[in-house]
Coordinates of C-alpha atoms in Angstrom, one line a residue:
Chain A
M269 CA -66.1 -61.0 -25.0
L270 CA -65.3 -60.2 -21.4
I271 CA -61.9 -60.8 -22.7
A272 CA -62.5 -58.6 -25.7
R273 CA -63.9 -56.0 -24.3
A274 CA -61.7 -55.1 -20.8
R275 CA -59.0 -55.3 -23.5
A276 CA -61.6 -51.8 -24.7
R277 CA -61.7 -50.6 -21.7
A278 CA -57.8 -51.1 -21.2
R279 CA -57.1 -49.3 -24.9
L280 CA -59.1 -46.6 -24.3
A281 CA -57.6 -46.3 -20.7
V282 CA -54.4 -46.2 -22.8
L283 CA -55.9 -43.2 -24.8
G284 CA -57.5 -41.5 -22.1
A285 CA -53.8 -41.0 -19.8
A286 CA -52.3 -40.3 -23.1
S287 CA -54.9 -37.7 -23.5
L288 CA -53.7 -36.9 -20.6
L289 CA -50.3 -36.5 -20.8
L290 CA -50.8 -34.3 -24.1
A291 CA -52.8 -31.9 -21.7
T292 CA -50.8 -31.9 -19.0
P293 CA -47.5 -30.3 -20.6
L294 CA -49.3 -27.9 -22.8
L295 CA -51.5 -26.3 -20.1
A296 CA -48.5 -26.1 -17.6
A297 CA -46.2 -24.4 -20.2
C298 CA -49.3 -22.1 -20.8
D299 CA -50.1 -18.7 -18.2
T300 CA -53.7 -20.5 -17.0
G301 CA -54.5 -16.5 -16.4
G302 CA -56.9 -16.2 -19.6
L303 CA -57.8 -19.8 -19.0
L304 CA -59.4 -19.6 -15.4
G305 CA -60.8 -16.0 -16.1
G306 CA -57.5 -13.8 -15.0
K307 CA -56.8 -10.8 -16.0
A308 CA -54.8 -11.4 -19.3
K309 CA -53.1 -8.1 -21.1
A310 CA -54.9 -8.1 -25.4
S311 CA -51.5 -5.7 -25.9
G312 CA -48.7 -6.8 -23.1
P313 CA -46.7 -9.4 -24.2
L314 CA -46.5 -10.7 -20.9
D315 CA -49.6 -11.1 -18.1
C316 CA -48.1 -10.1 -14.7
A317 CA -51.4 -10.9 -12.8
Q318 CA -49.5 -14.4 -12.1
Y319 CA -46.3 -12.5 -10.8
Q320 CA -49.2 -10.3 -7.9
E321 CA -50.9 -10.5 -4.4
D322 CA -52.8 -8.5 -3.1
T323 CA -52.5 -6.1 -0.4
P324 CA -51.7 -6.9 2.8
S325 CA -54.0 -3.8 5.5
S326 CA -49.9 -2.2 6.2
G327 CA -49.7 -1.6 2.8
A328 CA -46.4 -2.2 0.7
P329 CA -43.7 0.0 -0.9
L330 CA -43.9 1.9 -5.0
L331 CA -41.1 1.1 -6.6
L332 CA -41.5 3.7 -10.1
M333 CA -39.3 3.8 -12.8
L334 CA -38.6 6.0 -15.3
F335 CA -36.7 5.1 -18.1
D336 CA -35.3 8.5 -20.4
V337 CA -34.8 6.0 -23.5
S338 CA -31.9 7.8 -25.6
D339 CA -30.8 4.3 -27.0
N340 CA -33.7 1.5 -28.0
S341 CA -30.6 -1.3 -28.8
A342 CA -30.9 -4.4 -27.2
T343 CA -27.7 -3.8 -25.5
T344 CA -29.2 -0.9 -24.0
A345 CA -32.1 -2.5 -23.1
Q346 CA -30.6 -5.7 -21.2
R347 CA -28.2 -2.9 -19.5
V348 CA -31.6 -1.4 -18.5
A349 CA -33.0 -4.6 -17.0
T350 CA -30.2 -5.3 -15.6
R351 CA -29.3 -2.6 -13.6
V352 CA -33.6 -2.8 -12.0
Q353 CA -33.2 -6.5 -11.9
P354 CA -32.5 -6.0 -8.2
Y355 CA -34.5 -3.9 -7.1
L356 CA -37.7 -6.5 -9.2
D357 CA -36.1 -8.8 -7.5
T358 CA -36.6 -7.0 -3.9
A359 CA -40.2 -6.4 -4.7
L360 CA -41.0 -9.8 -6.0
A361 CA -39.7 -11.8 -2.5
D362 CA -41.2 -8.8 0.0
G363 CA -44.2 -6.5 -2.4
A364 CA -44.0 -3.5 -4.0
Y365 CA -46.3 -1.4 -6.1
V366 CA -44.5 -1.4 -9.9
K367 CA -45.1 1.4 -12.0
L368 CA -43.5 1.4 -15.1
V369 CA -43.2 5.3 -17.2
A370 CA -40.9 5.4 -20.3
S371 CA -39.5 8.1 -23.3
G372 CA -38.3 8.4 -25.9
G373 CA -38.3 12.0 -26.8
G374 CA -41.8 11.4 -27.5
P375 CA -44.7 11.5 -24.9
T376 CA -44.6 8.9 -22.1
T377 CA -45.9 5.3 -22.5
Y378 CA -46.9 3.1 -19.8
S379 CA -46.0 -0.4 -19.1
D380 CA -48.7 -2.7 -20.0
C381 CA -47.2 -5.0 -16.8
F382 CA -45.9 -2.8 -14.9
H383 CA -48.9 0.1 -14.0
G384 CA -48.5 0.4 -10.3
D385 CA -52.2 -0.8 -9.2
R386 CA -51.7 -3.8 -7.9
M387 CA -48.6 -5.5 -5.5
F388 CA -46.0 -7.3 -7.1
Q389 CA -44.2 -10.1 -4.7
I390 CA -44.8 -14.3 -5.0
K391 CA -45.7 -15.6 -1.9
R392 CA -45.3 -20.1 -1.6
N393 CA -46.3 -21.9 1.5
N394 CA -42.9 -24.1 0.1
S395 CA -39.4 -21.6 0.2
R396 CA -37.6 -24.1 -2.5
R397 CA -41.1 -23.3 -4.3
A398 CA -41.0 -19.4 -3.2
E399 CA -37.4 -19.5 -5.3
K400 CA -38.3 -20.9 -7.8
D401 CA -41.0 -19.6 -9.1
R402 CA -39.4 -15.4 -7.8
E403 CA -36.8 -16.7 -10.2
A404 CA -39.1 -18.0 -12.8
A405 CA -40.7 -14.1 -11.9
S406 CA -37.7 -12.5 -12.3
K407 CA -36.1 -13.5 -15.4
A408 CA -39.3 -13.2 -17.0
L409 CA -40.1 -9.1 -15.8
G410 CA -36.5 -9.1 -17.1
T411 CA -37.0 -9.3 -20.6
E412 CA -40.1 -7.4 -20.0
I413 CA -38.1 -4.3 -19.6
N414 CA -36.0 -5.1 -21.1
H415 CA -38.8 -5.2 -24.3
V416 CA -40.6 -2.0 -23.1
V417 CA -36.9 -0.7 -23.9
Q418 CA -36.3 -1.2 -26.8
S419 CA -39.9 -1.1 -27.8
E420 CA -40.0 2.8 -26.9
R421 CA -39.6 4.5 -30.3
V422 CA -36.0 7.4 -29.8
T423 CA -36.3 10.9 -31.5
S424 CA -33.5 12.8 -32.2
T425 CA -34.2 15.5 -29.2
G426 CA -35.2 14.8 -25.9
S427 CA -34.2 14.4 -22.4
V428 CA -35.6 13.5 -18.4
T429 CA -36.9 17.0 -17.6
G430 CA -40.3 15.8 -19.3
L431 CA -40.3 12.4 -16.5
L432 CA -38.9 13.8 -13.3
A433 CA -40.9 16.4 -13.8
G434 CA -43.9 13.6 -13.2
I435 CA -42.9 11.9 -10.0
N436 CA -44.7 13.4 -7.6
D437 CA -48.4 12.7 -10.2
E438 CA -47.5 9.9 -11.1
V439 CA -47.3 8.6 -7.3
D440 CA -50.3 10.0 -6.6
A441 CA -52.1 8.2 -8.8
V442 CA -50.7 5.1 -7.6
R443 CA -52.3 5.9 -4.5
S444 CA -55.0 7.2 -5.3
T445 CA -55.9 3.9 -6.7
P446 CA -58.7 1.9 -4.9
G447 CA -57.9 0.0 -2.5
A448 CA -54.1 0.9 -3.2
K449 CA -52.0 1.9 0.1
V450 CA -48.9 3.3 -0.3
T451 CA -46.0 3.5 2.4
D452 CA -42.4 4.3 1.7
V453 CA -41.0 5.1 -2.6
T454 CA -38.5 5.2 -4.7
V455 CA -37.7 6.5 -8.1
L456 CA -36.0 4.2 -10.9
V457 CA -34.7 7.0 -12.9
W458 CA -32.4 5.5 -16.1
T459 CA -31.0 8.6 -18.2
D460 CA -27.8 9.7 -19.2
L461 CA -28.5 12.7 -18.0
L462 CA -27.1 14.0 -22.2
G463 CA -30.4 15.4 -22.5
T464 CA -31.3 17.9 -26.3
G465 CA -33.3 19.7 -27.9
Q466 CA -35.2 22.8 -27.0
D467 CA -34.1 25.9 -25.1
S468 CA -36.6 26.1 -23.6
D469 CA -36.0 22.4 -21.2
C470 CA -33.6 22.8 -18.5
L471 CA -32.1 19.6 -18.9
D472 CA -30.8 20.6 -22.7
V473 CA -26.9 20.5 -22.2
D474 CA -26.0 20.8 -25.8
G475 CA -24.0 23.6 -25.7
K476 CA -22.7 24.2 -22.9
K477 CA -19.8 23.6 -20.7
A478 CA -18.5 21.4 -18.8
S479 CA -18.9 22.8 -15.0
P480 CA -19.9 22.2 -11.4
A481 CA -21.0 25.7 -11.5
I482 CA -22.7 25.2 -15.0
A483 CA -24.4 22.0 -14.1
E484 CA -25.6 23.9 -11.1
A485 CA -26.6 27.4 -13.5
L486 CA -29.2 24.1 -15.3
V487 CA -30.7 22.1 -12.3
K488 CA -31.2 25.7 -10.3
R489 CA -33.3 27.1 -13.5
C490 CA -35.0 23.3 -13.4
F491 CA -36.8 24.3 -9.8
S492 CA -37.2 28.1 -10.6
T493 CA -39.0 27.3 -13.4
G494 CA -40.6 24.4 -11.5
Q495 CA -39.8 22.0 -14.5
I496 CA -38.4 20.0 -11.6
T497 CA -40.1 20.1 -8.2
S498 CA -39.0 18.1 -5.1
V499 CA -40.9 15.2 -4.6
G500 CA -39.1 15.5 -0.2
N501 CA -38.3 12.7 0.9
D502 CA -39.0 9.9 -1.2
K503 CA -35.8 7.6 -2.0
V504 CA -34.7 8.6 -6.1
R505 CA -32.2 6.9 -8.0
F506 CA -30.4 7.7 -10.8
L507 CA -29.5 4.8 -13.1
G508 CA -26.9 5.2 -16.5
V509 CA -25.4 8.2 -16.0
N510 CA -21.6 7.5 -17.9
E511 CA -22.9 4.0 -18.2
S512 CA -23.1 4.4 -22.2
A513 CA -20.7 5.9 -25.0
A514 CA -19.7 9.2 -23.8
D515 CA -16.9 11.2 -24.6
R516 CA -14.9 13.3 -20.9
P517 CA -17.0 16.4 -21.0
Q518 CA -20.6 14.8 -21.7
Q519 CA -19.6 12.1 -19.2
D520 CA -18.2 15.2 -16.9
L521 CA -21.1 16.9 -17.1
A522 CA -23.5 14.1 -17.1
R523 CA -22.1 13.3 -13.2
Y524 CA -22.2 17.1 -12.6
L525 CA -26.2 17.1 -12.8
K526 CA -26.5 13.8 -11.2
G527 CA -25.1 15.9 -8.2
E528 CA -27.1 18.6 -8.3
L529 CA -30.6 17.2 -9.0
C530 CA -29.6 14.7 -6.3
R531 CA -28.9 17.9 -3.9
R532 CA -33.0 19.5 -4.9
I533 CA -34.7 16.7 -5.6
S534 CA -34.9 14.5 -2.5
S535 CA -33.6 13.8 0.5
D536 CA -32.6 10.6 0.0
C537 CA -30.8 10.4 -3.6
G538 CA -27.4 8.8 -5.2
Chain B
M80 CA -67.4 -71.3 -31.0
E81 CA -65.1 -69.3 -31.5
H82 CA -65.5 -67.5 -34.9
T83 CA -69.2 -66.4 -33.2
H84 CA -66.7 -65.5 -30.4
S85 CA -64.4 -63.3 -32.7
T86 CA -67.6 -62.1 -34.7
L87 CA -68.7 -60.5 -31.4
G88 CA -65.2 -59.6 -29.8
D89 CA -64.6 -58.4 -33.5
A90 CA -68.3 -56.5 -33.0
T91 CA -67.5 -55.9 -29.6
F92 CA -63.9 -54.3 -30.4
R93 CA -65.0 -51.9 -33.1
R94 CA -67.3 -51.0 -31.2
G95 CA -65.2 -50.4 -28.7
N96 CA -62.4 -49.3 -31.8
S97 CA -64.7 -46.0 -32.1
G98 CA -66.4 -46.0 -28.5
V99 CA -62.1 -45.1 -28.1
R100 CA -61.6 -43.4 -31.0
A101 CA -64.0 -40.6 -30.8
C102 CA -62.7 -40.4 -27.1
A103 CA -59.8 -39.9 -28.2
A104 CA -61.0 -37.2 -30.7
V105 CA -62.6 -35.1 -27.8
A106 CA -59.7 -35.3 -25.6
L107 CA -57.3 -34.1 -27.7
A108 CA -59.4 -31.3 -29.1
A109 CA -59.4 -30.4 -25.5
A110 CA -55.5 -29.8 -25.2
L111 CA -55.8 -28.5 -28.2
C112 CA -57.9 -25.6 -27.2
L113 CA -57.0 -25.9 -24.3
A114 CA -53.7 -24.9 -26.1
A115 CA -55.4 -22.0 -28.0
G116 CA -56.9 -20.8 -25.1
C117 CA -53.8 -20.1 -22.9
S118 CA -51.3 -17.3 -23.5
T119 CA -48.1 -18.7 -24.3
S120 CA -44.4 -17.5 -24.8
A121 CA -45.4 -18.0 -28.8
S122 CA -46.8 -13.5 -27.5
A123 CA -43.3 -12.6 -25.8
A124 CA -41.9 -14.4 -28.8
A125 CA -43.4 -12.1 -31.5
F126 CA -42.0 -9.6 -29.5
T127 CA -41.4 -6.5 -32.4
P128 CA -38.5 -3.6 -31.4
A129 CA -39.1 -0.8 -32.8
P130 CA -36.5 0.4 -35.3
H131 CA -33.2 1.1 -33.7
A132 CA -32.7 4.6 -32.7
T133 CA -29.9 6.8 -30.6
R134 CA -30.5 10.4 -29.1
M135 CA -28.7 12.2 -30.9
A136 CA -25.7 13.5 -28.7
P137 CA -25.0 17.3 -27.5
D138 CA -22.0 19.0 -28.2
V139 CA -21.1 19.4 -24.7
S140 CA -17.4 21.2 -24.0
A141 CA -14.7 20.3 -21.5
D142 CA -14.2 23.0 -18.6
P143 CA -11.4 25.4 -19.6
L144 CA -10.1 26.1 -16.2
P145 CA -7.6 22.9 -15.2
P146 CA -9.1 22.3 -12.4
L147 CA -6.1 22.8 -9.7
S148 CA -3.1 24.6 -11.7
K149 CA -1.5 27.8 -9.8
F150 CA -1.8 28.8 -6.5
V151 CA -2.5 32.3 -5.2
T152 CA -1.0 33.7 -2.7
Q153 CA -2.3 35.1 0.0
P154 CA -2.8 38.0 2.8
D155 CA -0.6 36.3 5.6
G156 CA 1.9 35.0 2.6
S157 CA 0.5 31.9 3.1
Q158 CA 0.1 30.6 -0.6
V159 CA -4.2 28.5 -1.4
S160 CA -4.6 26.4 -4.2
T161 CA -9.0 25.5 -4.2
V162 CA -10.4 23.3 -6.0
S163 CA -14.1 22.3 -6.4
A164 CA -15.1 18.9 -4.2
D165 CA -17.3 18.4 -7.3
Y166 CA -14.2 17.3 -9.3
L167 CA -12.7 15.2 -6.8
F168 CA -15.7 13.5 -5.2
E169 CA -18.9 12.4 -6.4
S170 CA -21.8 13.5 -5.1
N171 CA -21.7 12.9 -1.3
S172 CA -18.6 11.0 -1.6
S173 CA -15.5 11.4 -0.2
T174 CA -14.2 9.0 -2.2
L175 CA -10.7 10.7 -4.7
L176 CA -12.1 10.0 -8.7
P177 CA -9.7 8.7 -11.0
A178 CA -10.0 12.8 -12.6
A179 CA -8.8 13.4 -9.3
V180 CA -6.1 11.6 -9.2
T181 CA -4.7 14.0 -12.9
A182 CA -6.4 17.1 -11.4
L183 CA -3.9 16.4 -7.3
T184 CA -1.1 15.4 -9.8
Q185 CA -0.1 18.9 -11.6
I186 CA 0.6 20.7 -7.5
L187 CA 2.6 18.1 -6.7
P188 CA 5.8 19.7 -7.9
A189 CA 4.7 22.8 -5.7
I190 CA 4.2 21.0 -2.9
R191 CA 7.2 18.7 -3.1
E192 CA 9.7 22.1 -3.3
H193 CA 7.4 23.9 -0.5
P194 CA 9.9 23.6 3.0
G195 CA 7.4 24.2 6.1
P196 CA 3.6 22.6 6.3
I197 CA 1.3 21.9 4.9
S198 CA -2.7 22.1 5.2
V199 CA -6.2 20.0 3.4
I200 CA -9.5 22.1 4.3
G201 CA -12.4 20.5 3.6
Y202 CA -15.3 22.8 3.3
S203 CA -19.4 22.1 2.5
D204 CA -21.9 23.8 1.0
G205 CA -25.1 24.3 4.1
L206 CA -27.0 21.9 1.7
G207 CA -28.6 19.2 4.5
R208 CA -27.1 18.3 7.7
A209 CA -24.3 20.6 9.3
E210 CA -23.1 17.7 11.4
D211 CA -23.5 15.2 8.3
N212 CA -21.5 18.2 6.3
Q213 CA -18.2 19.1 8.2
K214 CA -18.0 14.4 8.3
L215 CA -18.5 14.7 4.4
S216 CA -15.6 18.1 4.8
L217 CA -13.1 16.2 6.8
Q218 CA -13.5 12.8 5.5
R219 CA -12.3 14.7 1.6
A220 CA -9.5 16.8 3.2
K221 CA -8.5 13.4 4.3
A222 CA -8.7 11.9 1.9
V223 CA -6.4 14.2 -0.4
E224 CA -4.6 14.1 1.8
A225 CA -3.7 10.4 2.5
W226 CA -3.0 11.0 -0.9
L227 CA -0.4 13.2 -1.2
A228 CA 1.0 10.1 1.4
T229 CA 1.1 8.1 -0.8
Q230 CA 3.2 10.1 -3.2
D231 CA 6.3 10.7 -1.1
I232 CA 4.8 13.7 1.0
P233 CA 5.5 13.7 4.6
S234 CA 2.6 13.5 7.6
S235 CA 4.7 15.7 9.7
V236 CA 4.3 18.6 6.8
L237 CA 0.3 17.7 6.2
D238 CA -2.9 18.3 8.8
V239 CA -6.2 18.1 7.5
E240 CA -9.1 19.6 8.3
G241 CA -12.5 19.7 7.9
R242 CA -15.4 22.8 7.9
G243 CA -18.2 22.4 7.1
E244 CA -20.6 24.7 6.5
Q245 CA -18.4 27.2 7.7
G246 CA -19.2 30.7 5.3
A247 CA -22.3 28.8 3.7
Q248 CA -25.5 29.8 4.0
D249 CA -27.9 27.9 6.0
D250 CA -29.7 24.7 3.3
V251 CA -28.9 26.2 -0.3
A252 CA -26.5 24.4 -2.6
D253 CA -23.9 25.9 -3.6
A254 CA -20.9 24.8 -5.5
S255 CA -18.3 27.1 -4.5
R256 CA -19.0 26.3 -0.7
R257 CA -17.8 23.1 -1.8
R258 CA -14.8 22.6 -2.3
V259 CA -10.8 22.0 -0.9
E260 CA -8.0 24.1 -0.1
I261 CA -4.3 23.4 -0.2
V262 CA -2.5 25.5 2.2
L263 CA 1.2 26.2 1.9
R264 CA 2.1 28.3 5.1

């Protein structure tokens, strides 16, 4: 009888261990944010809270990403993700608020992941662990960027004007978030600067000539009509100009426009 | 005795078996519950892209004015060819663009035939710090000079000058001021 009980206990132990072995990888593979009361996003494909930390008292920089999506193909989405990846990696290492606003020509859309209300950062006591977790986070956030681009509904006309016009408001919105303390601001603008649409849009380049004088006149009008305003000392980086298929005149005009916009929009622009 | 033991043993085992089964069922249910309760990459796999669409490409025409084509004779008898720096360089850069080389190639014959000294002069607009603009205008002139040197134009006949914001309105972006002049003296 004693032997039987011992056997039974042994089998019970084995089954218990088996159950544990079954549960562990399931738990390890899943994002426990939802289980443990973390902030789960109902509509987002990724719970980004797992890559966030409390902001230190000294504050944190803001990375504002503006995507003027003129092509939502998987190829373009990957290109965008690749170009912003270094900035995300820096954010994950050093800590930064990250906000993403996109437009495919229609209304602007906001990312479920990159709200700008909490600081992204991966901090671990073990440096190797930190490195591994940052790599994983970087990959996940890159995929999120890719999905944002592919999810954007692209209309036949549009331009980056609206996104550029909203920079100061977006930055102010983050600054006014309770508990947020923003230090430096970096604005990444993904656009090909080949806007089309209404004549009233100062960056509608349809029917224009590819010359520095035309680019200068277009951008002057943007600022004189208040369609775009300066962002002062905030750092602005234009990504995506002449990175997709465009003919020579389009490439030239986009390049001139980038130069003209940079001269007027910020003291630190490239 | 053995039978009794065996019976007891069986009885114990059966009790143990049902307990173990119950335990296993509970553990399995818990595991499945946990798995169901957590969000996994399955949600990422459920990602559905918007219908593929691209913006209509704008119709942009080429600038009919060649950036560097002919020399204009000045009152002092020298000849000057002016090119917008925006044609030759990226904003805030002094590295010649590939298109700039194509443009400069157009004036090579006139430069080769010129027997006297040749000046390359850079200018900037009035935006930004005057020192930075002075430096940039000189670097750009030097970039053009360096390219001319690669085309077997003797450096002894070339001189470079950076005139920065000279003639430009302070703090005003002005494309017409951002230029490089090549002067045949």
